[in-house]
PDB file of N, CA and C in Angstrom:
ATOM      1  N   UNK A 249      13.487   1.720  -4.750  1.00 83.00           N
ATOM      2  CA  UNK A 249      13.474   2.444  -3.487  1.00 83.00           C
ATOM      3  C   UNK A 249      12.129   3.134  -3.270  1.00 83.00           C
ATOM      4  N   UNK A 250      11.577   3.708  -4.330  1.00 84.00           N
ATOM      5  CA  UNK A 250      10.319   4.438  -4.179  1.00 84.00           C
ATOM      6  C   UNK A 250       9.166   3.535  -3.763  1.00 84.00           C
ATOM      7  N   UNK A 251       9.176   2.296  -4.235  1.00 91.00           N
ATOM      8  CA  UNK A 251       8.109   1.355  -3.869  1.00 91.00           C
ATOM      9  C   UNK A 251       8.124   1.099  -2.364  1.00 91.00           C
ATOM     10  N   UNK A 252       9.276   0.933  -1.789  1.00 93.00           N
ATOM     11  CA  UNK A 252       9.397   0.689  -0.352  1.00 93.00           C
ATOM     12  C   UNK A 252       8.903   1.909   0.435  1.00 93.00           C
ATOM     13  N   UNK A 253       9.214   3.104  -0.039  1.00 92.00           N
ATOM     14  CA  UNK A 253       8.778   4.334   0.634  1.00 92.00           C
ATOM     15  C   UNK A 253       7.256   4.455   0.581  1.00 92.00           C
ATOM     16  N   UNK A 254       6.665   4.268  -0.591  1.00 89.00           N
ATOM     17  CA  UNK A 254       5.206   4.358  -0.722  1.00 89.00           C
ATOM     18  C   UNK A 254       4.499   3.282   0.093  1.00 89.00           C
ATOM     19  N   UNK A 255       5.056   2.085   0.135  1.00 90.00           N
ATOM     20  CA  UNK A 255       4.457   1.018   0.937  1.00 90.00           C
ATOM     21  C   UNK A 255       4.509   1.338   2.430  1.00 90.00           C
ATOM     22  N   UNK A 256       5.564   2.028   2.879  1.00 92.00           N
ATOM     23  CA  UNK A 256       5.656   2.421   4.281  1.00 92.00           C
ATOM     24  C   UNK A 256       4.528   3.383   4.645  1.00 92.00           C
ATOM     25  N   UNK A 257       4.172   4.267   3.715  1.00 91.00           N
ATOM     26  CA  UNK A 257       3.067   5.196   3.949  1.00 91.00           C
ATOM     27  C   UNK A 257       1.743   4.439   3.993  1.00 91.00           C
ATOM     28  N   UNK A 258       1.501   3.608   3.012  1.00 92.00           N
ATOM     29  CA  UNK A 258       0.214   2.912   2.879  1.00 92.00           C
ATOM     30  C   UNK A 258      -0.004   1.851   3.952  1.00 92.00           C
ATOM     31  N   UNK A 259       1.036   1.064   4.230  1.00 92.00           N
ATOM     32  CA  UNK A 259       0.886  -0.083   5.129  1.00 92.00           C
ATOM     33  C   UNK A 259       1.423   0.170   6.528  1.00 92.00           C
ATOM     34  N   UNK A 260       1.991   1.363   6.752  1.00 90.00           N
ATOM     35  CA  UNK A 260       2.447   1.790   8.070  1.00 90.00           C
ATOM     36  C   UNK A 260       3.497   0.855   8.676  1.00 90.00           C
ATOM     37  N   UNK A 261       4.503   0.484   7.883  1.00 93.00           N
ATOM     38  CA  UNK A 261       5.605  -0.308   8.438  1.00 93.00           C
ATOM     39  C   UNK A 261       6.917   0.472   8.388  1.00 93.00           C
ATOM     40  N   UNK A 262       7.851   0.083   9.238  1.00 96.00           N
ATOM     41  CA  UNK A 262       9.118   0.801   9.379  1.00 96.00           C
ATOM     42  C   UNK A 262      10.086   0.450   8.267  1.00 96.00           C
ATOM     43  N   UNK A 263      10.897   1.448   7.901  1.00 97.00           N
ATOM     44  CA  UNK A 263      11.969   1.261   6.926  1.00 97.00           C
ATOM     45  C   UNK A 263      13.264   1.813   7.502  1.00 97.00           C
ATOM     46  N   UNK A 264      14.361   1.358   6.950  1.00 97.00           N
ATOM     47  CA  UNK A 264      15.692   1.829   7.295  1.00 97.00           C
ATOM     48  C   UNK A 264      16.186   2.647   6.111  1.00 97.00           C
ATOM     49  N   UNK A 265      16.601   3.894   6.346  1.00 97.00           N
ATOM     50  CA  UNK A 265      17.001   4.790   5.263  1.00 97.00           C
ATOM     51  C   UNK A 265      18.420   5.278   5.504  1.00 97.00           C
ATOM     52  N   UNK A 266      19.193   5.310   4.455  1.00 97.00           N
ATOM     53  CA  UNK A 266      20.557   5.820   4.495  1.00 97.00           C
ATOM     54  C   UNK A 266      20.651   6.946   3.460  1.00 97.00           C
ATOM     55  N   UNK A 267      21.118   8.134   3.870  1.00 97.00           N
ATOM     56  CA  UNK A 267      21.239   9.259   2.951  1.00 97.00           C
ATOM     57  C   UNK A 267      22.441  10.109   3.322  1.00 97.00           C
ATOM     58  N   UNK A 268      22.853  10.972   2.385  1.00 97.00           N
ATOM     59  CA  UNK A 268      24.014  11.826   2.593  1.00 97.00           C
ATOM     60  C   UNK A 268      23.549  13.223   2.996  1.00 97.00           C
ATOM     61  N   UNK A 269      24.039  13.708   4.155  1.00 91.00           N
ATOM     62  CA  UNK A 269      23.710  15.048   4.655  1.00 91.00           C
ATOM     63  C   UNK A 269      24.916  15.535   5.455  1.00 91.00           C
ATOM     64  N   UNK A 270      25.899  16.097   4.784  1.00 93.00           N
ATOM     65  CA  UNK A 270      27.195  16.480   5.349  1.00 93.00           C
ATOM     66  C   UNK A 270      28.016  15.252   5.725  1.00 93.00           C
ATOM     67  N   UNK A 271      27.348  14.183   6.084  1.00 96.00           N
ATOM     68  CA  UNK A 271      27.950  12.881   6.328  1.00 96.00           C
ATOM     69  C   UNK A 271      26.876  11.848   6.007  1.00 96.00           C
ATOM     70  N   UNK A 272      27.214  10.599   6.044  1.00 97.00           N
ATOM     71  CA  UNK A 272      26.204   9.566   5.768  1.00 97.00           C
ATOM     72  C   UNK A 272      25.374   9.343   7.025  1.00 97.00           C
ATOM     73  N   UNK A 273      24.051   9.513   6.885  1.00 96.00           N
ATOM     74  CA  UNK A 273      23.114   9.319   7.993  1.00 96.00           C
ATOM     75  C   UNK A 273      22.333   8.037   7.777  1.00 96.00           C
ATOM     76  N   UNK A 274      22.003   7.364   8.846  1.00 97.00           N
ATOM     77  CA  UNK A 274      21.176   6.159   8.783  1.00 97.00           C
ATOM     78  C   UNK A 274      20.177   6.229   9.927  1.00 97.00           C
ATOM     79  N   UNK A 275      18.900   6.206   9.566  1.00 97.00           N
ATOM     80  CA  UNK A 275      17.825   6.241  10.555  1.00 97.00           C
ATOM     81  C   UNK A 275      16.738   5.273  10.115  1.00 97.00           C
ATOM     82  N   UNK A 276      15.889   4.907  11.057  1.00 97.00           N
ATOM     83  CA  UNK A 276      14.750   4.061  10.737  1.00 97.00           C
ATOM     84  C   UNK A 276      13.492   4.735  11.277  1.00 97.00           C
ATOM     85  N   UNK A 277      12.359   4.395  10.685  1.00 97.00           N
ATOM     86  CA  UNK A 277      11.082   4.949  11.108  1.00 97.00           C
ATOM     87  C   UNK A 277      10.021   4.636  10.076  1.00 97.00           C
ATOM     88  N   UNK A 278       8.862   5.282  10.219  1.00 97.00           N
ATOM     89  CA  UNK A 278       7.744   5.104   9.310  1.00 97.00           C
ATOM     90  C   UNK A 278       7.568   6.393   8.517  1.00 97.00           C
ATOM     91  N   UNK A 279       7.341   6.274   7.224  1.00 97.00           N
ATOM     92  CA  UNK A 279       7.116   7.444   6.376  1.00 97.00           C
ATOM     93  C   UNK A 279       5.687   7.920   6.603  1.00 97.00           C
ATOM     94  N   UNK A 280       5.541   9.176   7.035  1.00 96.00           N
ATOM     95  CA  UNK A 280       4.223   9.738   7.335  1.00 96.00           C
ATOM     96  C   UNK A 280       3.776  10.771   6.309  1.00 96.00           C
ATOM     97  N   UNK A 281       4.694  11.329   5.540  1.00 95.00           N
ATOM     98  CA  UNK A 281       4.327  12.358   4.573  1.00 95.00           C
ATOM     99  C   UNK A 281       5.366  12.394   3.464  1.00 95.00           C
ATOM    100  N   UNK A 282       4.908  12.689   2.246  1.00 95.00           N
ATOM    101  CA  UNK A 282       5.809  12.858   1.107  1.00 95.00           C
ATOM    102  C   UNK A 282       5.547  14.238   0.523  1.00 95.00           C
ATOM    103  N   UNK A 283       6.590  15.049   0.444  1.00 96.00           N
ATOM    104  CA  UNK A 283       6.504  16.398  -0.124  1.00 96.00           C
ATOM    105  C   UNK A 283       7.026  16.339  -1.551  1.00 96.00           C
ATOM    106  N   UNK A 284       6.122  16.310  -2.506  1.00 94.00           N
ATOM    107  CA  UNK A 284       6.510  16.190  -3.914  1.00 94.00           C
ATOM    108  C   UNK A 284       7.120  17.478  -4.457  1.00 94.00           C
ATOM    109  N   UNK A 285       6.779  18.618  -3.884  1.00 97.00           N
ATOM    110  CA  UNK A 285       7.329  19.902  -4.336  1.00 97.00           C
ATOM    111  C   UNK A 285       8.797  20.021  -3.926  1.00 97.00           C
ATOM    112  N   UNK A 286       9.094  19.724  -2.657  1.00 96.00           N
ATOM    113  CA  UNK A 286      10.468  19.793  -2.141  1.00 96.00           C
ATOM    114  C   UNK A 286      11.256  18.518  -2.422  1.00 96.00           C
ATOM    115  N   UNK A 287      10.586  17.466  -2.898  1.00 96.00           N
ATOM    116  CA  UNK A 287      11.212  16.192  -3.234  1.00 96.00           C
ATOM    117  C   UNK A 287      11.897  15.548  -2.013  1.00 96.00           C
ATOM    118  N   UNK A 288      11.100  15.428  -0.929  1.00 96.00           N
ATOM    119  CA  UNK A 288      11.600  14.804   0.301  1.00 96.00           C
ATOM    120  C   UNK A 288      10.437  14.117   1.008  1.00 96.00           C
ATOM    121  N   UNK A 289      10.762  13.267   1.975  1.00 97.00           N
ATOM    122  CA  UNK A 289       9.721  12.604   2.740  1.00 97.00           C
ATOM    123  C   UNK A 289      10.023  12.694   4.233  1.00 97.00           C
ATOM    124  N   UNK A 290       8.973  12.570   5.030  1.00 97.00           N
ATOM    125  CA  UNK A 290       9.063  12.705   6.485  1.00 97.00           C
ATOM    126  C   UNK A 290       9.149  11.325   7.119  1.00 97.00           C
ATOM    127  N   UNK A 291      10.272  11.049   7.759  1.00 97.00           N
ATOM    128  CA  UNK A 291      10.512   9.793   8.458  1.00 97.00           C
ATOM    129  C   UNK A 291      10.288  10.044   9.950  1.00 97.00           C
ATOM    130  N   UNK A 292       9.359   9.284  10.554  1.00 97.00           N
ATOM    131  CA  UNK A 292       8.939   9.544  11.934  1.00 97.00           C
ATOM    132  C   UNK A 292       9.227   8.332  12.809  1.00 97.00           C
ATOM    133  N   UNK A 293       9.716   8.629  14.006  1.00 96.00           N
ATOM    134  CA  UNK A 293       9.938   7.631  15.038  1.00 96.00           C
ATOM    135  C   UNK A 293       9.585   8.290  16.360  1.00 96.00           C
ATOM    136  N   UNK A 294       9.415   7.538  17.410  1.00 96.00           N
ATOM    137  CA  UNK A 294       9.029   8.092  18.714  1.00 96.00           C
ATOM    138  C   UNK A 294      10.033   9.154  19.179  1.00 96.00           C
ATOM    139  N   UNK A 295      11.312   8.938  18.937  1.00 96.00           N
ATOM    140  CA  UNK A 295      12.342   9.854  19.435  1.00 96.00           C
ATOM    141  C   UNK A 295      12.865  10.845  18.402  1.00 96.00           C
ATOM    142  N   UNK A 296      12.212  10.970  17.235  1.00 96.00           N
ATOM    143  CA  UNK A 296      12.691  11.944  16.265  1.00 96.00           C
ATOM    144  C   UNK A 296      11.904  11.976  14.964  1.00 96.00           C
ATOM    145  N   UNK A 297      12.111  13.063  14.218  1.00 98.00           N
ATOM    146  CA  UNK A 297      11.506  13.259  12.902  1.00 98.00           C
ATOM    147  C   UNK A 297      12.590  13.778  11.971  1.00 98.00           C
ATOM    148  N   UNK A 298      12.670  13.220  10.766  1.00 97.00           N
ATOM    149  CA  UNK A 298      13.664  13.637   9.786  1.00 97.00           C
ATOM    150  C   UNK A 298      12.987  13.856   8.441  1.00 97.00           C
ATOM    151  N   UNK A 299      13.343  14.934   7.760  1.00 97.00           N
ATOM    152  CA  UNK A 299      12.924  15.149   6.376  1.00 97.00           C
ATOM    153  C   UNK A 299      14.089  14.680   5.515  1.00 97.00           C
ATOM    154  N   UNK A 300      13.875  13.608   4.775  1.00 97.00           N
ATOM    155  CA  UNK A 300      14.933  12.983   3.980  1.00 97.00           C
ATOM    156  C   UNK A 300      14.804  13.425   2.525  1.00 97.00           C
ATOM    157  N   UNK A 301      15.840  14.072   1.970  1.00 97.00           N
ATOM    158  CA  UNK A 301      15.799  14.456   0.556  1.00 97.00           C
ATOM    159  C   UNK A 301      15.950  13.215  -0.330  1.00 97.00           C
ATOM    160  N   UNK A 302      15.004  13.035  -1.228  1.00 95.00           N
ATOM    161  CA  UNK A 302      14.983  11.835  -2.068  1.00 95.00           C
ATOM    162  C   UNK A 302      16.216  11.740  -2.958  1.00 95.00           C
ATOM    163  N   UNK A 303      16.699  12.860  -3.476  1.00 96.00           N
ATOM    164  CA  UNK A 303      17.854  12.817  -4.381  1.00 96.00           C
ATOM    165  C   UNK A 303      19.165  12.478  -3.664  1.00 96.00           C
ATOM    166  N   UNK A 304      19.185  12.536  -2.331  1.00 97.00           N
ATOM    167  CA  UNK A 304      20.399  12.206  -1.574  1.00 97.00           C
ATOM    168  C   UNK A 304      20.344  10.834  -0.910  1.00 97.00           C
ATOM    169  N   UNK A 305      19.274  10.069  -1.162  1.00 96.00           N
ATOM    170  CA  UNK A 305      19.153   8.737  -0.576  1.00 96.00           C
ATOM    171  C   UNK A 305      20.194   7.784  -1.169  1.00 96.00           C
ATOM    172  N   UNK A 306      20.745   6.954  -0.333  1.00 97.00           N
ATOM    173  CA  UNK A 306      21.723   5.963  -0.761  1.00 97.00           C
ATOM    174  C   UNK A 306      21.144   4.547  -0.703  1.00 97.00           C
ATOM    175  N   UNK A 307      20.301   4.305   0.308  1.00 96.00           N
ATOM    176  CA  UNK A 307      19.756   2.948   0.501  1.00 96.00           C
ATOM    177  C   UNK A 307      18.457   3.016   1.279  1.00 96.00           C
ATOM    178  N   UNK A 308      17.507   2.161   0.896  1.00 96.00           N
ATOM    179  CA  UNK A 308      16.240   2.028   1.615  1.00 96.00           C
ATOM    180  C   UNK A 308      15.947   0.551   1.734  1.00 96.00           C
ATOM    181  N   UNK A 309      15.557   0.103   2.924  1.00 96.00           N
ATOM    182  CA  UNK A 309      15.193  -1.296   3.104  1.00 96.00           C
ATOM    183  C   UNK A 309      14.059  -1.404   4.121  1.00 96.00           C
ATOM    184  N   UNK A 310      13.199  -2.380   3.916  1.00 95.00           N
ATOM    185  CA  UNK A 310      12.080  -2.622   4.820  1.00 95.00           C
ATOM    186  C   UNK A 310      12.568  -3.362   6.045  1.00 95.00           C
ATOM    187  N   UNK A 311      12.073  -2.960   7.222  1.00 92.00           N
ATOM    188  CA  UNK A 311      12.385  -3.661   8.459  1.00 92.00           C
ATOM    189  C   UNK A 311      11.273  -4.656   8.747  1.00 92.00           C
ATOM    190  N   UNK A 312      11.639  -5.882   9.050  1.00 82.00           N
ATOM    191  CA  UNK A 312      10.650  -6.931   9.303  1.00 82.00           C
ATOM    192  C   UNK A 312      10.488  -7.182  10.763  1.00 82.00           C
TER     193      UNK A 312
END
């Protein structure tokens, strides 16, 4: 999962992320920042921004 996240930052491609936050959330976007102290990453799309906690991730996949 981490390889896909780092590649999204470096190569600027979209990923689909599924994580648990009171319920199961699923969003897609490009990773623009990784916060190593808080252990989360910033998923950005035109209509929204989400800080995804890495320890609560369930699934990550690259969008082609």
